[in-house]
mmCIF file of C-alpha atoms in Angstrom:
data_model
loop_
_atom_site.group_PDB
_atom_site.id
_atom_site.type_symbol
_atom_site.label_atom_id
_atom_site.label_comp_id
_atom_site.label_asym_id
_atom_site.label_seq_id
_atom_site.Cartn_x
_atom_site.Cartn_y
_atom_site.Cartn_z
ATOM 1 C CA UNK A 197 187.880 -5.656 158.281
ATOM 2 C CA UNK A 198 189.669 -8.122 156.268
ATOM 3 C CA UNK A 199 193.326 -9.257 157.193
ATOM 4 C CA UNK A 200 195.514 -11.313 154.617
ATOM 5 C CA UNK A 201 198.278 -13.905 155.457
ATOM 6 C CA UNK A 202 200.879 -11.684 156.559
ATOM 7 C CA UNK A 203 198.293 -9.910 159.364
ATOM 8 C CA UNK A 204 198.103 -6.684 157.565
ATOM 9 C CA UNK A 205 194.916 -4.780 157.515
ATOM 10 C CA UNK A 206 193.556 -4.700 153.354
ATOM 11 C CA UNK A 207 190.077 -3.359 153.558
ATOM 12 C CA UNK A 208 187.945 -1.679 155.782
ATOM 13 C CA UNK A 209 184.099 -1.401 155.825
ATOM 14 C CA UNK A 210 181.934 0.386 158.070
ATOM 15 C CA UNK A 211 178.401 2.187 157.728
ATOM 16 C CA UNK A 212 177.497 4.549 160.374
ATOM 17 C CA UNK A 213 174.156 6.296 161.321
ATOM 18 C CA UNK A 214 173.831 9.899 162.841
ATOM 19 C CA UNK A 215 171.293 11.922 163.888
ATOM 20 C CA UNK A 216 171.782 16.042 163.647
ATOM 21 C CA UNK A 217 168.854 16.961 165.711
ATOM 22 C CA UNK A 218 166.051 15.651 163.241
ATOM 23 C CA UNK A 219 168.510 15.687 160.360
ATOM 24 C CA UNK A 220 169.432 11.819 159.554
ATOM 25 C CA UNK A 221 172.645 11.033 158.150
ATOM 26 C CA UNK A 222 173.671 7.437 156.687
ATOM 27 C CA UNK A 223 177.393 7.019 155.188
ATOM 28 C CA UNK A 224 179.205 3.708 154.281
ATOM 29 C CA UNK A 225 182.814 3.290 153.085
ATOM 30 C CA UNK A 226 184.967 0.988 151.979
ATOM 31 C CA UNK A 227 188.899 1.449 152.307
ATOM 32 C CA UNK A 228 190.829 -0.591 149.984
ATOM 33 C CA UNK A 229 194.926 -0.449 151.646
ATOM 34 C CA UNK A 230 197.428 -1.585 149.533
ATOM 35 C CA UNK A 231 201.785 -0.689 148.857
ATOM 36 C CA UNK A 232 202.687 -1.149 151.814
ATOM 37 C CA UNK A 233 206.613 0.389 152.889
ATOM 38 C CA UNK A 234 205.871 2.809 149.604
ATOM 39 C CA UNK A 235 207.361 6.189 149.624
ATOM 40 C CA UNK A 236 204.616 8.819 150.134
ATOM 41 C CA UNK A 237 205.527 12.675 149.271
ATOM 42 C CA UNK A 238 202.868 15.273 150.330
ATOM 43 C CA UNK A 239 202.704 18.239 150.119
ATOM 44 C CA UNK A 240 199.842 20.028 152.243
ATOM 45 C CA UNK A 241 197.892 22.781 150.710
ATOM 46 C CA UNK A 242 198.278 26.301 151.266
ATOM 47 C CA UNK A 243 196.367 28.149 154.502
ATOM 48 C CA UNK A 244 193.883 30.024 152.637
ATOM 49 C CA UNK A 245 192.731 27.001 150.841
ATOM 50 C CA UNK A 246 191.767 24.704 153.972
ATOM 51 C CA UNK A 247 189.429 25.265 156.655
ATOM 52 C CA UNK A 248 188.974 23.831 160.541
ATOM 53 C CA UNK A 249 185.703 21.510 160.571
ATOM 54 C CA UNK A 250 184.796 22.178 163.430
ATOM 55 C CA UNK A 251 183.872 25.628 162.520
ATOM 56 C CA UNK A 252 181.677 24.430 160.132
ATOM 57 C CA UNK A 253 178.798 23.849 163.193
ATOM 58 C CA UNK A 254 178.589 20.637 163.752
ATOM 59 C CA UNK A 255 180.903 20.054 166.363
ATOM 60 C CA UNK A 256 181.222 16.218 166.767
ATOM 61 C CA UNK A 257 179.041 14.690 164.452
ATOM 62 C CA UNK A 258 175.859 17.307 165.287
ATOM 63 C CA UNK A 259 176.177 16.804 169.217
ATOM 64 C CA UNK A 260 177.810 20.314 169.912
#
């Protein structure tokens, strides 16, 4: 992680490593945080249009 002057979180980097019963999986990100205090409007999408991951069959990260 890097923090700037006034202690607030700005980026985040991680790389993480799983193995799906034979299947390996590698992902890195970077999160870049910035405007702070902004005003955020969302506006979630409609029911038929999202789905639960965990019905997808891989439970937490392959170990269900």
């Amino acid at each position: 992680v890097y923090i700037d002057d006034d202690g607030m979180l700005r980026r985040m980097e991680m790389t993480m490593s799983i193995d799906m019963g034979g299947t390996s999986m590698r992902m890195e990100m970077v999160m870049d945080l910035y405007d702070f205090g902004a005003p955020v409007t969302v506006t979630p999408p409609p029911a038929d249009q999202v789905v639960d991951g965990s019905t997808l069959g891989f439970g937490s990260f392959g170990t269900a």
